[in-house]
Tab-separated table of C-alpha atoms in Angstrom:
chain	number	residue	atom	x	y	z
A	11	MET	CA	-8.478	0.904	-46.857
A	12	ALA	CA	-7.458	3.181	-49.707
A	13	GLN	CA	-3.819	4.196	-49.806
A	14	ASP	CA	-3.100	7.764	-48.737
A	15	LEU	CA	-1.197	9.305	-51.626
A	16	THR	CA	-0.680	12.632	-49.854
A	17	ILE	CA	2.094	11.191	-47.628
A	18	ARG	CA	4.903	8.834	-48.592
A	19	LEU	CA	7.442	6.912	-46.507
A	20	LEU	CA	11.101	7.773	-47.083
A	21	GLY	CA	13.335	4.738	-46.789
A	22	ARG	CA	13.629	2.303	-43.892
A	23	PRO	CA	13.049	3.314	-40.249
A	24	LYS	CA	15.778	4.063	-37.768
A	25	VAL	CA	15.621	1.485	-34.923
A	26	THR	CA	17.537	1.938	-31.677
A	27	ARG	CA	17.797	-0.542	-28.811
A	28	ASP	CA	18.214	1.134	-25.426
A	29	SER	CA	17.572	-1.174	-22.477
A	30	GLN	CA	19.013	1.368	-20.042
A	31	ALA	CA	16.208	3.857	-20.705
A	32	GLY	CA	13.631	1.102	-20.469
A	33	PHE	CA	12.446	1.170	-24.073
A	34	ASN	CA	13.531	0.759	-27.703
A	35	THR	CA	12.865	3.463	-30.302
A	36	LEU	CA	11.843	3.532	-33.941
A	37	VAL	CA	11.744	6.682	-36.092
A	38	ARG	CA	10.108	6.949	-39.502
A	39	ARG	CA	10.429	9.863	-41.915
A	40	TYR	CA	7.798	10.813	-44.499
A	41	VAL	CA	7.290	13.430	-47.169
A	42	ALA	CA	3.828	14.968	-47.300
A	43	GLN	CA	2.047	17.300	-49.686
A	44	GLY	CA	2.239	20.905	-48.583
A	45	PRO	CA	-1.489	21.332	-47.732
A	46	ARG	CA	-1.330	18.317	-45.397
A	47	ALA	CA	1.168	20.238	-43.231
A	48	SER	CA	-1.346	22.987	-42.541
A	49	LYS	CA	-3.477	23.276	-39.403
A	50	VAL	CA	-6.456	21.867	-41.265
A	51	GLY	CA	-4.476	18.873	-42.471
A	52	ILE	CA	-2.961	18.191	-39.082
A	53	GLU	CA	-6.388	18.214	-37.363
A	54	ASP	CA	-8.461	16.630	-40.159
A	55	ALA	CA	-11.053	14.505	-38.350
A	56	ASN	CA	-11.126	11.869	-41.113
A	57	ASN	CA	-7.443	11.714	-42.004
A	58	PRO	CA	-5.277	13.682	-39.540
A	59	LEU	CA	-1.595	14.062	-40.267
A	60	PHE	CA	-0.826	13.783	-36.570
A	61	LEU	CA	-1.915	10.342	-35.356
A	62	PRO	CA	-3.107	9.668	-31.792
A	63	VAL	CA	-0.429	8.843	-29.196
A	64	GLY	CA	-0.266	5.073	-28.848
A	65	THR	CA	-0.919	4.280	-32.499
A	66	THR	CA	0.809	1.017	-33.410
A	67	ASP	CA	3.438	0.974	-36.130
A	68	GLU	CA	2.234	-0.893	-39.220
A	69	GLU	CA	5.321	-3.101	-39.446
A	70	PHE	CA	6.721	-3.270	-35.897
A	71	SER	CA	3.521	-4.072	-34.002
A	72	ASP	CA	5.160	-3.799	-30.545
A	73	TYR	CA	6.098	-0.168	-31.146
A	74	LYS	CA	3.667	2.640	-30.299
A	75	LEU	CA	3.650	6.269	-31.381
A	76	VAL	CA	4.857	8.801	-28.807
A	77	ASN	CA	5.974	11.840	-30.803
A	78	GLN	CA	5.658	13.433	-34.229
A	79	SER	CA	6.869	16.614	-35.877
A	80	ILE	CA	6.750	18.515	-39.161
A	81	GLU	CA	9.747	20.088	-40.907
A	82	PRO	CA	9.358	22.421	-43.872
A	83	ALA	CA	11.116	21.491	-47.111
A	84	GLN	CA	13.687	24.143	-47.876
A	85	GLY	CA	12.485	26.529	-50.582
A	86	SER	CA	9.229	24.682	-51.237
A	87	MET	CA	5.600	25.187	-50.186
A	88	ASP	CA	4.489	22.051	-51.966
A	89	ARG	CA	5.887	19.538	-49.568
A	90	ALA	CA	7.009	19.012	-45.937
A	91	TYR	CA	8.740	16.287	-43.936
A	92	VAL	CA	6.976	14.362	-41.186
A	93	ASN	CA	8.852	12.517	-38.429
A	94	ARG	CA	7.111	9.904	-36.313
A	95	SER	CA	8.756	8.360	-33.248
A	96	TYR	CA	7.633	5.032	-31.801
A	97	VAL	CA	8.782	3.187	-28.691
A	98	ASP	CA	8.710	-0.426	-27.593
A	99	LEU	CA	7.786	-0.222	-23.886
A	100	ARG	CA	8.016	-2.823	-21.161
A	101	GLU	CA	4.980	-3.974	-19.249
A	102	ARG	CA	7.124	-4.153	-16.100
A	103	TRP	CA	9.489	-1.883	-14.237
A	104	VAL	CA	12.829	-0.816	-15.686
A	105	SER	CA	14.709	-0.606	-12.378
A	106	GLU	CA	14.222	-1.803	-8.821
A	107	SER	CA	15.813	-1.163	-5.426
A	108	VAL	CA	15.155	-2.214	-1.843
A	109	THR	CA	15.736	-0.352	1.427
A	110	GLN	CA	15.346	-2.227	4.689
A	111	THR	CA	15.535	-1.498	8.413
A	112	PRO	CA	14.458	-3.830	11.231
A	113	ASP	CA	11.030	-2.169	11.128
A	114	LEU	CA	10.317	-1.191	7.521
A	115	PHE	CA	10.917	-2.767	4.121
A	116	LYS	CA	10.654	-0.371	1.150
A	117	LEU	CA	10.493	-1.507	-2.463
A	118	ASN	CA	11.195	1.154	-5.105
A	119	ARG	CA	10.460	0.613	-8.799
A	120	LYS	CA	10.639	2.842	-11.873
A	121	PHE	CA	8.380	2.509	-14.906
A	122	VAL	CA	8.396	4.054	-18.372
A	123	VAL	CA	4.824	4.273	-19.676
A	124	LEU	CA	2.870	5.652	-22.598
A	125	ARG	CA	1.298	9.043	-21.903
A	126	GLY	CA	-2.130	8.134	-23.165
A	127	GLN	CA	-4.979	5.695	-22.711
A	128	ASP	CA	-3.615	2.219	-23.256
A	129	ASP	CA	-4.600	-0.866	-21.269
A	130	VAL	CA	-1.129	-2.425	-21.533
A	131	HIS	CA	1.548	0.258	-21.609
A	132	GLY	CA	-0.334	3.381	-20.516
A	133	TYR	CA	-3.349	4.461	-18.498
A	134	SER	CA	-6.781	2.993	-18.023
A	135	ALA	CA	-9.691	5.162	-19.120
A	136	ALA	CA	-10.431	6.210	-15.534
A	137	ALA	CA	-6.791	6.997	-14.750
A	138	TRP	CA	-6.227	8.873	-18.013
A	139	ALA	CA	-9.220	11.097	-17.218
A	140	LYS	CA	-7.339	12.257	-14.101
A	141	HIS	CA	-3.923	12.711	-15.723
A	142	PRO	CA	-2.650	16.324	-15.365
A	143	SER	CA	-2.128	16.690	-19.110
A	144	ASN	CA	-5.621	15.469	-19.879
A	145	ALA	CA	-7.928	16.259	-16.962
A	146	ALA	CA	-10.188	19.257	-17.441
A	147	VAL	CA	-10.194	19.996	-13.711
A	148	LYS	CA	-7.662	18.798	-11.151
A	149	ASN	CA	-9.106	17.429	-7.898
A	150	PRO	CA	-6.834	18.812	-5.126
A	151	SER	CA	-7.615	15.864	-2.862
A	152	GLU	CA	-6.100	13.366	-5.315
A	153	ASP	CA	-2.470	12.368	-5.471
A	154	ALA	CA	-0.364	10.596	-8.089
A	155	TRP	CA	-1.597	7.168	-7.008
A	156	ASP	CA	-5.129	8.109	-8.087
A	157	TYR	CA	-4.102	8.076	-11.753
A	158	ALA	CA	-1.311	5.488	-11.664
A	159	PRO	CA	-0.843	3.723	-15.034
A	160	VAL	CA	-1.603	0.083	-15.730
A	161	PRO	CA	2.019	-1.188	-15.468
A	162	VAL	CA	2.255	0.351	-11.966
A	163	THR	CA	-1.067	-0.960	-10.658
A	164	ASN	CA	-0.308	-4.415	-12.064
A	165	SER	CA	3.029	-4.518	-10.220
A	166	GLN	CA	1.699	-4.328	-6.647
A	167	PRO	CA	3.937	-6.760	-4.708
A	168	THR	CA	2.306	-9.808	-3.142
A	169	THR	CA	2.024	-10.334	0.610
A	170	ARG	CA	5.278	-11.379	2.285
A	171	ASN	CA	5.166	-14.758	4.001
A	172	MET	CA	5.547	-14.107	7.746
A	173	SER	CA	4.447	-15.637	11.039
A	174	PHE	CA	4.577	-15.078	14.797
A	175	ASN	CA	6.675	-18.210	15.415
A	176	SER	CA	9.561	-16.078	16.698
A	177	ALA	CA	7.479	-15.278	19.803
A	178	ALA	CA	8.704	-18.587	21.257
A	179	ALA	CA	12.385	-17.561	21.036
A	180	ASP	CA	12.283	-15.264	24.066
A	181	GLY	CA	15.411	-16.500	25.890
A	182	LEU	CA	14.011	-15.505	29.300
A	183	THR	CA	14.465	-17.468	32.504
A	184	TYR	CA	10.710	-17.638	33.092
A	185	THR	CA	8.340	-18.309	30.193
A	186	PRO	CA	6.353	-15.217	29.120
A	187	HIS	CA	2.610	-15.554	29.687
A	188	VAL	CA	-0.512	-13.549	28.941
A	189	SER	CA	-3.854	-13.583	30.690
A	190	ILE	CA	-6.888	-13.207	28.426
A	191	ALA	CA	-10.347	-13.108	30.042
A	192	GLY	CA	-8.932	-14.710	33.172
A	193	THR	CA	-7.208	-17.548	31.302
A	194	SER	CA	-3.406	-17.739	31.380
A	195	GLN	CA	-1.416	-19.140	28.476
A	196	THR	CA	2.069	-18.780	27.120
A	197	PHE	CA	2.723	-15.661	25.083
A	198	ALA	CA	4.040	-17.770	22.193
A	199	THR	CA	0.900	-19.923	22.116
A	200	TYR	CA	-1.329	-16.872	22.036
A	201	MET	CA	0.655	-15.083	19.322
A	202	GLN	CA	0.834	-18.184	17.129
A	203	GLY	CA	-2.950	-18.341	17.329
A	204	VAL	CA	-3.449	-14.733	16.235
A	205	SER	CA	-4.926	-14.526	12.746
A	206	VAL	CA	-2.335	-13.418	10.205
A	207	ALA	CA	-5.164	-12.214	7.962
A	208	GLU	CA	-6.650	-10.112	10.777
A	209	THR	CA	-3.344	-8.399	11.502
A	210	GLY	CA	-2.465	-7.888	7.833
A	211	LEU	CA	0.975	-9.364	8.536
A	212	GLY	CA	3.225	-8.883	5.501
A	213	ASN	CA	0.791	-6.682	3.567
A	214	TRP	CA	2.095	-3.732	1.546
A	215	LEU	CA	1.012	-0.102	1.609
A	216	ARG	CA	1.554	2.470	-1.091
A	217	GLY	CA	4.453	4.801	-0.389
A	218	LYS	CA	5.828	7.730	-2.335
A	219	ALA	CA	4.909	8.193	-5.993
A	220	SER	CA	6.159	10.712	-8.514
A	221	VAL	CA	5.681	11.139	-12.254
A	222	GLN	CA	7.809	13.057	-14.726
A	223	MET	CA	6.850	13.875	-18.283
A	224	ALA	CA	10.340	12.907	-19.295
A	225	ALA	CA	9.914	12.884	-23.057
A	226	PRO	CA	7.189	13.478	-25.646
A	227	GLY	CA	4.499	10.822	-25.164
A	228	ILE	CA	6.353	9.188	-22.294
A	229	ASP	CA	5.931	9.386	-18.505
A	230	VAL	CA	8.481	8.055	-16.029
A	231	TRP	CA	6.992	6.850	-12.747
A	232	ASP	CA	9.015	6.420	-9.564
A	233	VAL	CA	6.934	4.577	-6.967
A	234	GLU	CA	7.435	2.879	-3.637
A	235	TRP	CA	5.609	0.216	-1.674
A	236	VAL	CA	6.185	-0.224	2.052
A	237	THR	CA	5.746	-3.139	4.409
A	238	HIS	CA	7.316	-4.111	7.718
A	239	GLY	CA	10.106	-6.370	8.898
A	240	GLU	CA	9.825	-9.778	10.541
A	241	PRO	CA	8.670	-9.851	14.196
A	242	TYR	CA	11.720	-9.911	16.486
A	243	TRP	CA	12.954	-9.791	20.083
A	244	THR	CA	15.325	-7.142	21.411
A	245	PHE	CA	17.135	-6.728	24.693
A	246	GLY	CA	15.683	-4.006	26.854
A	247	THR	CA	12.939	-1.709	25.608
A	248	THR	CA	14.846	-0.444	22.583
A	249	SER	CA	12.877	-0.471	19.350
A	250	GLN	CA	15.702	-1.461	17.000
A	251	ARG	CA	17.983	-4.447	16.830
A	252	GLY	CA	21.272	-3.358	18.308
A	253	GLY	CA	19.807	-0.009	19.287
A	254	SER	CA	21.775	2.014	21.819
A	255	SER	CA	18.822	3.652	23.579
A	256	SER	CA	16.872	1.547	26.064
A	257	LYS	CA	14.946	2.232	29.251
A	258	THR	CA	16.092	0.373	32.356
A	259	MET	CA	13.407	-1.564	34.211
A	260	THR	CA	13.535	-1.659	38.021
A	261	VAL	CA	12.127	-4.695	39.825
A	262	VAL	CA	10.812	-3.692	43.270
A	263	ASP	CA	10.349	-5.947	46.310
A	264	PHE	CA	9.791	-5.318	50.025
A	265	ASP	CA	10.097	-7.610	53.037
A	266	HIS	CA	11.399	-7.574	56.627
A	267	ARG	CA	14.895	-6.820	55.327
A	268	GLY	CA	13.722	-3.606	53.635
A	269	LEU	CA	13.257	-2.288	50.114
A	270	LYS	CA	14.971	-4.161	47.289
A	271	LEU	CA	15.500	-2.587	43.853
A	272	SER	CA	16.932	-4.748	41.047
A	273	SER	CA	17.952	-3.265	37.726
A	274	GLY	CA	16.561	-4.991	34.652
A	275	GLY	CA	19.092	-3.793	32.138
A	276	GLY	CA	18.494	-3.381	28.444
A	277	SER	CA	21.788	-4.583	26.998
A	278	SER	CA	23.051	-8.003	26.034
A	279	GLY	CA	26.687	-7.031	26.555
A	280	GLY	CA	28.819	-5.478	29.250
A	281	ALA	CA	28.196	-6.018	32.934
A	282	SER	CA	25.596	-8.671	33.753
A	283	ASN	CA	22.287	-7.634	35.287
A	284	LEU	CA	20.329	-9.385	38.005
A	285	VAL	CA	17.296	-9.524	35.765
A	286	LYS	CA	16.873	-9.469	31.994
A	287	THR	CA	14.537	-7.197	30.027
A	288	LYS	CA	13.382	-8.222	26.548
A	289	THR	CA	10.828	-6.749	24.167
A	290	TYR	CA	8.883	-8.501	21.422
A	291	ASN	CA	8.350	-6.238	18.418
A	292	PHE	CA	5.731	-7.109	15.821
A	293	PHE	CA	3.521	-5.312	13.314
A	294	VAL	CA	-0.083	-4.892	12.236
A	295	VAL	CA	-1.158	-3.519	8.854
A	296	ALA	CA	-4.675	-2.113	9.260
A	297	ASP	CA	-6.564	1.105	9.774
A	298	GLU	CA	-7.313	0.094	13.379
A	299	ILE	CA	-5.758	-2.272	15.906
A	300	PRO	CA	-7.666	-5.602	15.870
A	301	ASP	CA	-9.132	-6.933	19.122
A	302	SER	CA	-6.751	-9.901	19.203
A	303	VAL	CA	-3.788	-7.506	19.483
A	304	ALA	CA	-5.497	-5.015	21.773
A	305	LYS	CA	-6.214	-7.816	24.275
A	306	VAL	CA	-2.558	-8.685	24.657
A	307	ALA	CA	-0.956	-5.254	24.174
A	308	GLY	CA	-3.500	-2.711	25.340
A	309	GLY	CA	-4.739	0.190	23.262
A	310	SER	CA	-7.530	0.039	20.717
A	311	GLY	CA	-9.054	1.703	17.707
A	312	ALA	CA	-7.125	4.046	15.471
A	313	LEU	CA	-4.997	5.760	18.131
A	314	GLY	CA	-2.852	2.941	19.489
A	315	GLY	CA	-1.748	3.241	23.092
A	316	GLY	CA	0.164	1.188	25.614
A	317	VAL	CA	1.255	1.157	29.218
A	318	MET	CA	4.571	2.021	30.851
A	319	PRO	CA	4.984	0.448	34.299
A	320	SER	CA	5.493	2.229	37.602
A	321	VAL	CA	5.637	1.537	41.338
A	322	LYS	CA	4.579	4.053	44.008
A	323	LEU	CA	5.791	3.795	47.619
A	324	ASP	CA	3.881	5.690	50.302
A	325	PHE	CA	4.183	4.162	53.791
A	326	THR	CA	5.814	4.752	57.186
A	327	VAL	CA	7.344	2.264	59.635
A	328	SER	CA	7.163	3.136	63.396
A	329	PHE	CA	9.802	1.497	65.614
A	330	TYR	CA	9.131	0.269	69.142
A	331	GLU	CA	12.043	2.149	70.695
A	332	GLY	CA	11.063	5.336	68.918
A	333	GLY	CA	11.594	6.905	65.527
A	334	THR	CA	10.139	6.241	62.071
A	335	ALA	CA	11.249	5.375	58.558
A	336	SER	CA	9.231	6.839	55.712
A	337	TYR	CA	9.217	5.503	52.142
A	338	THR	CA	7.784	7.977	49.639
A	339	GLN	CA	8.911	7.402	46.078
A	340	PHE	CA	7.562	7.090	42.540
A	341	ILE	CA	9.601	4.604	40.530
A	342	LYS	CA	9.147	5.146	36.817
A	343	ASN	CA	9.622	2.004	34.718
A	344	GLY	CA	9.302	0.006	37.930
A	345	VAL	CA	7.578	-3.378	38.261
A	346	TRP	CA	6.579	-5.290	41.364
A	347	ASN	CA	8.477	-8.524	41.872
A	348	ILE	CA	5.768	-11.185	42.068
A	349	ASN	CA	2.007	-11.414	41.812
A	350	THR	CA	0.686	-13.536	44.687
A	351	THR	CA	-2.323	-13.572	46.986
A	352	GLN	CA	-0.175	-14.290	50.046
A	353	HIS	CA	-0.119	-11.570	52.693
A	354	LEU	CA	3.153	-9.958	53.722
A	355	SER	CA	4.509	-11.257	57.020
A	356	PHE	CA	7.504	-10.259	59.172
A	357	PRO	CA	9.239	-12.567	61.682
A	358	GLY	CA	8.038	-12.057	65.286
A	359	GLN	CA	10.197	-11.443	68.321
A	360	ALA	CA	8.980	-14.672	69.876
A	361	GLY	CA	9.258	-16.672	66.686
A	362	GLY	CA	6.745	-17.405	63.995
A	363	ASP	CA	5.450	-14.858	61.494
A	364	ILE	CA	3.224	-11.824	61.967
A	365	LYS	CA	1.065	-10.447	59.130
A	366	VAL	CA	1.850	-6.810	58.429
A	367	GLY	CA	0.213	-6.187	55.059
A	368	GLU	CA	-2.509	-7.454	52.726
A	369	LYS	CA	-2.027	-7.986	49.013
A	370	ASP	CA	-4.454	-7.364	46.213
A	371	PRO	CA	-3.429	-7.708	42.544
A	372	TYR	CA	-1.926	-4.218	42.342
A	373	ILE	CA	-1.628	-2.993	45.916
A	374	LEU	CA	0.034	-3.913	49.214
A	375	LYS	CA	-1.941	-2.294	52.028
A	376	PHE	CA	-0.555	-1.628	55.512
A	377	ASP	CA	-3.734	-0.926	57.500
A	378	TYR	CA	-3.485	-3.160	60.612
A	379	GLU	CA	-3.956	-1.620	64.028
A	380	PRO	CA	-0.731	-0.943	65.985
A	381	TRP	CA	0.636	-4.090	67.606
A	382	TYR	CA	1.644	-2.206	70.714
A	383	VAL	CA	0.854	1.252	72.011
A	384	ARG	CA	3.333	2.732	74.449
A	385	GLY	CA	1.812	2.757	77.937
A	386	ASP	CA	-0.094	-0.489	77.441
A	387	ASP	CA	0.702	-3.167	79.979
A	388	VAL	CA	0.072	-6.078	77.600
A	389	MET	CA	2.627	-7.060	74.976
A	390	PRO	CA	1.427	-9.385	72.164
A	391	ILE	CA	2.230	-13.021	73.000
A	392	THR	CA	4.117	-13.312	69.717
A	393	GLY	CA	6.123	-10.235	70.473
A	394	LEU	CA	6.416	-7.467	67.897
A	395	PRO	CA	7.191	-7.771	64.174
A	396	MET	CA	10.865	-7.387	63.349
A	397	PHE	CA	11.961	-5.045	60.568
A	398	GLN	CA	15.652	-4.794	59.745
A	399	GLY	CA	16.427	-6.400	63.110
A	400	ARG	CA	14.346	-3.913	65.126
A	401	PRO	CA	10.865	-4.362	66.653
A	402	ILE	CA	8.158	-2.149	65.205
A	403	ASN	CA	4.847	-0.874	66.557
A	404	HIS	CA	3.071	-0.143	63.291
A	405	ILE	CA	3.228	0.207	59.503
A	406	GLY	CA	0.809	2.553	57.754
A	407	GLY	CA	0.317	3.343	54.085
A	408	GLN	CA	0.568	1.326	50.901
A	409	ILE	CA	2.603	0.246	47.879
A	410	THR	CA	0.899	0.292	44.471
A	411	TRP	CA	2.081	-0.881	41.054
A	412	THR	CA	0.853	-1.254	37.481
A	413	ALA	CA	2.650	-4.493	36.581
A	414	THR	CA	4.375	-7.469	38.159
A	415	GLN	CA	7.449	-9.231	36.899
A	416	LEU	CA	6.308	-12.756	37.779
A	417	SER	CA	3.211	-14.712	38.681
A	418	ALA	CA	3.275	-17.837	40.852
A	419	TYR	CA	1.069	-20.852	40.175
A	420	THR	CA	0.804	-23.810	42.548
A	421	ASN	CA	-0.133	-27.304	41.403
A	422	GLY	CA	-0.076	-29.609	44.383
A	423	THR	CA	3.356	-29.209	45.889
A	424	THR	CA	4.864	-27.715	42.744
A	425	GLN	CA	5.115	-23.951	42.327
A	426	THR	CA	5.707	-22.492	38.868
A	427	PHE	CA	6.787	-18.942	38.050
A	428	VAL	CA	5.964	-17.260	34.745
A	429	SER	CA	6.869	-13.842	33.332
A	430	ASN	CA	4.208	-11.175	32.911
A	431	ALA	CA	4.095	-8.395	30.334
A	432	VAL	CA	5.254	-5.298	32.209
A	433	SER	CA	4.883	-2.640	29.526
A	434	THR	CA	3.334	-2.251	26.092
A	435	LYS	CA	3.460	0.314	23.347
A	436	ILE	CA	1.449	0.634	20.129
A	437	SER	CA	2.251	3.353	17.616
A	438	PRO	CA	2.032	3.838	13.833
A	439	VAL	CA	5.367	3.825	11.994
A	440	PHE	CA	3.963	4.418	8.498
A	441	ASN	CA	0.660	5.216	6.878
A	442	TYR	CA	-0.997	5.783	3.528
A	443	GLY	CA	-4.417	7.338	3.920
A	444	LEU	CA	-6.269	5.566	6.710
A	445	GLN	CA	-4.164	2.417	6.412
A	446	LYS	CA	-1.256	2.197	8.855
A	447	ILE	CA	1.644	-0.018	9.763
A	448	TRP	CA	1.386	-0.294	13.548
A	449	LYS	CA	4.356	-1.296	15.645
A	450	VAL	CA	3.482	-3.260	18.770
A	451	GLN	CA	6.046	-3.694	21.562
A	452	ILE	CA	5.494	-5.983	24.556
A	453	THR	CA	8.169	-6.040	27.268
A	454	TYR	CA	8.912	-8.815	29.758
A	455	VAL	CA	11.350	-8.885	32.656
A	456	GLY	CA	12.654	-12.240	33.794
């Protein structure tokens, strides 16, 4: 290539090392013939005075052109001074910070990139076509991520290594179980069999992104990627480790002694509770909840869901000597004590037991005929059922519930109790586009 005699280098370049800004700089100064400093000379298609952004320095091959300027020579129209600034950019980020809560893990990185098409330090051809300083028309539906430069897209963090092994560390008196398609298994066994790939466990989503045209030829990108924390257990129904807000669960039972309400507290400190409430918190990264999670936690599709437990009392006890006792109450966050097929029986006056109610999975029905009607001459041979030490004529109504604290399984002469999931909640805690980080909470009382 023939030497350009219309421009001449003046001395050695000025080189500055600046690791704090994320790049090193090099400045060269030239003297050019006066006509070259005109509009025609600057834009000459064959030999422009202003070189394209990203042009590599002839000597320092790692340095690329970002800025150039022309200064007139004092008192002369025959010459002008040309300044060309080059930078040595990193292919990686120049700063990094991490913010973490029990639920979300945010990784923030800053990049200094070349404002131009460059497959190493700048933008790909497709991204550069969307850049605000270059795009002919701005698509209002696009955001900064749609034209992110190569150093940013190449720095997407890899999937964090996580598992559901912590599901086994429940610390409950009775082992948590789940029932899937009529088959019961431990909660830990089920969760450890859930596909990590299906749930997207440990995957990252794009977070905030901003770009500043901080200097001529240079863009500074501030971007964030977001993922979730490790699955964990908490006391009560609180959503955070050590959280102060937690709903109290009430375990409900009823027998010949009356109604029994036990508080399932949500705190690991202070006064002890009769029963313990614990919640397993884990995460799914997907646009919709996968079937494997929906089966154990309820909810489906893109909306999430969940169930909060309750018990409804609506029955009346009629005493033999006269008078009644009515139980009408809706117990929010209430769970029935035990899931069993056994009917409810009260002790009889003459000994033995007398059936007073029939149990289905979620209902206790009191629909037997009265045992004795005043005026009848015949008293049942077993006597009347005894409730709170008093004979009764009749019980009418029902108790219904949405969840039971325990289930009983009998194997020969051995009876085993296991904990049931009493409430579930599925809700998104972060999203980018259609992709979401779902938080799944499954609560046991035991």
